[in-house]
PDB file of C-alpha atoms in Angstrom:
ATOM      1  CA  MET A 216      91.243  48.020 130.122  1.00 66.00           C
ATOM      2  CA  ILE A 217      89.292  47.788 133.175  1.00 75.00           C
ATOM      3  CA  TYR A 218      88.009  50.845 133.012  1.00 77.00           C
ATOM      4  CA  GLN A 219      87.139  50.352 129.043  1.00 81.00           C
ATOM      5  CA  ARG A 220      85.656  47.261 129.867  1.00 82.00           C
ATOM      6  CA  LEU A 221      83.710  48.901 133.077  1.00 86.00           C
ATOM      7  CA  PHE A 222      82.281  51.968 131.258  1.00 87.00           C
ATOM      8  CA  LEU A 223      81.183  49.252 128.358  1.00 88.00           C
ATOM      9  CA  THR A 224      79.387  47.630 130.676  1.00 90.00           C
ATOM     10  CA  ALA A 225      77.368  51.026 132.077  1.00 92.00           C
ATOM     11  CA  LEU A 226      77.088  51.309 128.177  1.00 90.00           C
ATOM     12  CA  LEU A 227      74.997  48.055 127.830  1.00 92.00           C
ATOM     13  CA  VAL A 228      73.064  48.493 131.107  1.00 93.00           C
ATOM     14  CA  VAL A 229      71.982  52.232 129.155  1.00 92.00           C
ATOM     15  CA  TYR A 230      71.037  50.401 125.838  1.00 91.00           C
ATOM     16  CA  ALA A 231      69.095  48.108 128.247  1.00 92.00           C
ATOM     17  CA  VAL A 232      66.979  50.820 129.449  1.00 91.00           C
ATOM     18  CA  LEU A 233      66.254  52.236 126.077  1.00 89.00           C
ATOM     19  CA  ALA A 234      65.687  48.906 124.636  1.00 88.00           C
ATOM     20  CA  TYR A 235      62.984  48.755 127.776  1.00 89.00           C
ATOM     21  CA  ALA A 236      61.126  52.351 127.533  1.00 86.00           C
ATOM     22  CA  THR A 237      61.683  51.596 123.438  1.00 82.00           C
ATOM     23  CA  THR A 238      59.310  48.289 124.655  1.00 79.00           C
ATOM     24  CA  THR A 239      56.521  50.753 126.173  1.00 77.00           C
ATOM     25  CA  TYR A 240      56.446  53.771 124.280  1.00 72.00           C
ATOM     26  CA  GLU A 241      52.698  53.726 122.410  1.00 69.00           C
ATOM     27  CA  ALA A 242      52.623  56.218 119.495  1.00 65.00           C
ATOM     28  CA  PRO A 243      49.164  58.522 119.333  1.00 62.00           C
ATOM     29  CA  PHE A 244      49.542  57.026 115.395  1.00 60.00           C
ATOM     30  CA  SER A 245      51.560  55.478 113.425  1.00 60.00           C
ATOM     31  CA  TYR A 246      53.271  56.663 110.276  1.00 60.00           C
ATOM     32  CA  GLU A 247      55.070  53.443 108.633  1.00 59.00           C
ATOM     33  CA  PRO A 248      54.449  50.032 108.867  1.00 62.00           C
ATOM     34  CA  VAL A 249      57.443  48.319 111.162  1.00 62.00           C
ATOM     35  CA  GLY A 250      55.868  50.864 113.919  1.00 63.00           C
ATOM     36  CA  PRO A 251      57.216  53.425 116.353  1.00 65.00           C
ATOM     37  CA  ARG A 252      59.594  50.918 117.702  1.00 69.00           C
ATOM     38  CA  ALA A 253      61.129  48.549 115.498  1.00 74.00           C
ATOM     39  CA  PHE A 254      64.305  50.875 114.804  1.00 75.00           C
ATOM     40  CA  PRO A 255      65.437  52.364 118.066  1.00 81.00           C
ATOM     41  CA  LEU A 256      65.319  48.521 118.972  1.00 83.00           C
ATOM     42  CA  LEU A 257      67.076  47.196 115.266  1.00 83.00           C
ATOM     43  CA  LEU A 258      69.655  50.292 117.012  1.00 86.00           C
ATOM     44  CA  LEU A 259      70.190  49.665 120.307  1.00 88.00           C
ATOM     45  CA  ALA A 260      70.664  45.890 119.587  1.00 90.00           C
ATOM     46  CA  LEU A 261      73.478  46.782 116.755  1.00 90.00           C
ATOM     47  CA  LEU A 262      75.229  49.606 119.370  1.00 91.00           C
ATOM     48  CA  ALA A 263      74.725  46.140 122.203  1.00 92.00           C
ATOM     49  CA  ALA A 264      75.913  43.457 120.025  1.00 93.00           C
ATOM     50  CA  GLY A 265      79.369  46.182 118.849  1.00 90.00           C
ATOM     51  CA  THR A 266      80.037  46.671 122.797  1.00 90.00           C
ATOM     52  CA  VAL A 267      79.592  43.458 123.734  1.00 91.00           C
ATOM     53  CA  TYR A 268      82.263  42.525 121.162  1.00 90.00           C
ATOM     54  CA  LEU A 269      84.838  45.412 122.749  1.00 86.00           C
ATOM     55  CA  ILE A 270      83.864  44.320 125.620  1.00 86.00           C
ATOM     56  CA  ILE A 271      84.981  40.737 124.524  1.00 87.00           C
ATOM     57  CA  ARG A 272      87.993  41.396 122.329  1.00 80.00           C
ATOM     58  CA  PRO A 273      91.565  39.984 122.447  1.00 63.00           C
ATOM     59  CA  GLY A 274      94.097  42.489 125.103  1.00 63.00           C
ATOM     60  CA  HIS A 275      96.206  43.443 122.147  1.00 58.00           C
ATOM     61  CA  MET A 276      93.940  45.018 119.891  1.00 56.00           C
ATOM     62  CA  ALA A 277      93.459  48.091 123.430  1.00 54.00           C
ATOM     63  CA  GLU A 278      97.028  47.711 123.594  1.00 59.00           C
ATOM     64  CA  GLU A 279      97.527  49.198 120.489  1.00 58.00           C
ATOM     65  CA  ASN A 280      95.556  52.314 121.129  1.00 58.00           C
ATOM     66  CA  ALA A 281      95.964  53.044 124.964  1.00 61.00           C
ATOM     67  CA  ASP A 282      98.630  55.847 123.827  1.00 62.00           C
ATOM     68  CA  THR A 283      96.582  58.029 122.081  1.00 65.00           C
ATOM     69  CA  PRO A 284      96.795  61.265 123.737  1.00 73.00           C
ATOM     70  CA  LEU A 285      94.074  63.066 123.221  1.00 76.00           C
ATOM     71  CA  THR A 286      95.333  66.197 121.944  1.00 85.00           C
ATOM     72  CA  ARG A 287      93.675  69.773 121.656  1.00 89.00           C
ATOM     73  CA  GLN A 288      93.202  68.263 117.451  1.00 87.00           C
ATOM     74  CA  VAL A 289      90.958  65.415 118.580  1.00 83.00           C
ATOM     75  CA  LEU A 290      89.252  67.592 120.881  1.00 87.00           C
ATOM     76  CA  GLY A 291      88.224  70.483 118.312  1.00 90.00           C
ATOM     77  CA  ARG A 292      87.056  67.286 115.550  1.00 89.00           C
ATOM     78  CA  LEU A 293      85.200  65.569 118.378  1.00 88.00           C
ATOM     79  CA  VAL A 294      83.361  68.834 119.056  1.00 92.00           C
ATOM     80  CA  LEU A 295      82.682  69.631 115.192  1.00 93.00           C
ATOM     81  CA  CYS A 296      81.749  66.333 115.018  1.00 91.00           C
ATOM     82  CA  VAL A 297      78.949  67.061 117.965  1.00 93.00           C
ATOM     83  CA  LEU A 298      77.210  70.024 115.805  1.00 94.00           C
ATOM     84  CA  ALA A 299      77.431  68.555 113.023  1.00 94.00           C
ATOM     85  CA  LEU A 300      75.206  66.966 113.733  1.00 92.00           C
ATOM     86  CA  SER A 301      73.192  69.322 116.452  1.00 94.00           C
ATOM     87  CA  LEU A 302      72.990  71.243 112.698  1.00 94.00           C
ATOM     88  CA  PHE A 303      71.829  68.072 110.813  1.00 93.00           C
ATOM     89  CA  ALA A 304      69.509  67.044 113.352  1.00 91.00           C
ATOM     90  CA  PHE A 305      68.226  71.315 113.221  1.00 93.00           C
ATOM     91  CA  PHE A 306      67.738  71.462 109.917  1.00 92.00           C
ATOM     92  CA  PHE A 307      66.377  67.624 108.735  1.00 90.00           C
ATOM     93  CA  GLU A 308      62.838  69.218 108.802  1.00 88.00           C
ATOM     94  CA  LYS A 309      63.383  72.466 107.186  1.00 90.00           C
ATOM     95  CA  LEU A 310      65.884  71.613 104.413  1.00 92.00           C
ATOM     96  CA  GLY A 311      64.488  68.460 104.517  1.00 91.00           C
ATOM     97  CA  PHE A 312      66.659  64.459 104.240  1.00 91.00           C
ATOM     98  CA  VAL A 313      68.388  64.479 101.845  1.00 93.00           C
ATOM     99  CA  VAL A 314      69.759  68.832 101.464  1.00 94.00           C
ATOM    100  CA  SER A 315      70.412  67.667 105.284  1.00 94.00           C
ATOM    101  CA  ALA A 316      72.193  64.467 105.301  1.00 94.00           C
ATOM    102  CA  PHE A 317      74.217  65.691 101.632  1.00 96.00           C
ATOM    103  CA  LEU A 318      75.596  68.303 103.538  1.00 96.00           C
ATOM    104  CA  PHE A 319      76.053  66.170 107.269  1.00 95.00           C
ATOM    105  CA  ALA A 320      78.277  63.754 105.045  1.00 95.00           C
ATOM    106  CA  ILE A 321      80.552  66.329 102.995  1.00 96.00           C
ATOM    107  CA  ALA A 322      80.606  67.873 106.752  1.00 95.00           C
ATOM    108  CA  MET A 323      81.726  64.835 107.740  1.00 94.00           C
ATOM    109  CA  CYS A 324      84.510  64.340 104.846  1.00 94.00           C
ATOM    110  CA  ARG A 325      86.000  66.873 105.287  1.00 94.00           C
ATOM    111  CA  LEU A 326      86.808  66.537 109.131  1.00 92.00           C
ATOM    112  CA  TYR A 327      88.559  63.215 108.439  1.00 89.00           C
ATOM    113  CA  ASN A 328      90.826  65.269 105.671  1.00 90.00           C
ATOM    114  CA  GLY A 329      88.853  64.234 102.466  1.00 91.00           C
ATOM    115  CA  ARG A 330      88.696  66.181  98.970  1.00 94.00           C
ATOM    116  CA  TRP A 331      86.031  68.343  97.647  1.00 95.00           C
ATOM    117  CA  VAL A 332      85.558  66.267  95.183  1.00 96.00           C
ATOM    118  CA  THR A 333      85.866  63.009  96.527  1.00 95.00           C
ATOM    119  CA  SER A 334      83.555  64.087  99.490  1.00 95.00           C
ATOM    120  CA  VAL A 335      80.919  65.757  97.314  1.00 96.00           C
ATOM    121  CA  ILE A 336      80.426  61.970  95.328  1.00 96.00           C
ATOM    122  CA  THR A 337      80.124  60.631  98.513  1.00 95.00           C
ATOM    123  CA  ALA A 338      78.156  62.281 100.295  1.00 96.00           C
ATOM    124  CA  ALA A 339      75.530  62.660  97.125  1.00 96.00           C
ATOM    125  CA  VAL A 340      75.499  59.000  96.995  1.00 96.00           C
ATOM    126  CA  MET A 341      75.041  58.133 100.641  1.00 95.00           C
ATOM    127  CA  ALA A 342      72.242  61.256 100.585  1.00 93.00           C
ATOM    128  CA  LEU A 343      70.885  59.555  97.813  1.00 93.00           C
ATOM    129  CA  ALA A 344      71.005  55.746  98.632  1.00 93.00           C
ATOM    130  CA  PHE A 345      70.428  56.336 102.191  1.00 91.00           C
ATOM    131  CA  TYR A 346      66.361  57.741 100.991  1.00 91.00           C
ATOM    132  CA  GLY A 347      65.815  55.347  98.427  1.00 89.00           C
ATOM    133  CA  LEU A 348      65.937  52.604 101.322  1.00 87.00           C
ATOM    134  CA  PHE A 349      64.286  54.223 103.945  1.00 84.00           C
ATOM    135  CA  ASP A 350      61.923  55.667 101.945  1.00 82.00           C
ATOM    136  CA  ARG A 351      61.754  53.242  99.341  1.00 81.00           C
ATOM    137  CA  LEU A 352      62.255  50.290 100.234  1.00 81.00           C
ATOM    138  CA  LEU A 353      61.290  50.503 103.648  1.00 76.00           C
ATOM    139  CA  ASP A 354      58.408  52.921 103.611  1.00 77.00           C
ATOM    140  CA  VAL A 355      59.990  55.165 106.290  1.00 79.00           C
ATOM    141  CA  PRO A 356      58.658  58.349 105.098  1.00 80.00           C
ATOM    142  CA  LEU A 357      61.806  60.927 105.778  1.00 84.00           C
ATOM    143  CA  PRO A 358      60.534  64.634 104.673  1.00 86.00           C
ATOM    144  CA  LEU A 359      62.083  67.020 101.277  1.00 84.00           C
ATOM    145  CA  GLY A 360      62.032  69.656 102.404  1.00 84.00           C
ATOM    146  CA  VAL A 361      62.814  71.949  99.504  1.00 84.00           C
ATOM    147  CA  LEU A 362      63.113  69.620  97.122  1.00 81.00           C
ATOM    148  CA  SER A 363      59.832  68.656  97.761  1.00 78.00           C
ATOM    149  CA  GLY A 364      58.704  70.909  94.709  1.00 75.00           C
ATOM    150  CA  LEU A 365      60.733  68.293  92.175  1.00 73.00           C
ATOM    151  CA  GLY A 366      57.078  65.677  92.939  1.00 61.00           C
ATOM    152  CA  VAL A 367      59.693  62.846  94.133  1.00 57.00           C
TER     153      VAL A 367
END
């Protein structure tokens, strides 16, 4: 458990360095009302809050998962998760946010044994809800990609 806490403390240091890098970032133009710093700072704050919780949480929670083996199946899922996230980033501009997020959400649902119908419905709701949240409510423009002809 001490190694977990040391690793989490190192993560906090990484978050601090990234936060500093974010605050010194100057974009040549601003295409969103909150600027290029707000989203990374908010994300880093949430990550840091979760990390602090994991550092100070009661010890019995860590003991429950202490013997979880790192099997071939677990490693395979981790690799597939990283692959799906990489494909999401690669196709983000080409296919657009909605389609990329839809495909990524299906991959994640299926990766963790979701049924096809449930996965498709969940992915559609998530992709459209996040698009509405960012593009409409937060005024963060997201690429439409293949859906740009719909005039949404």
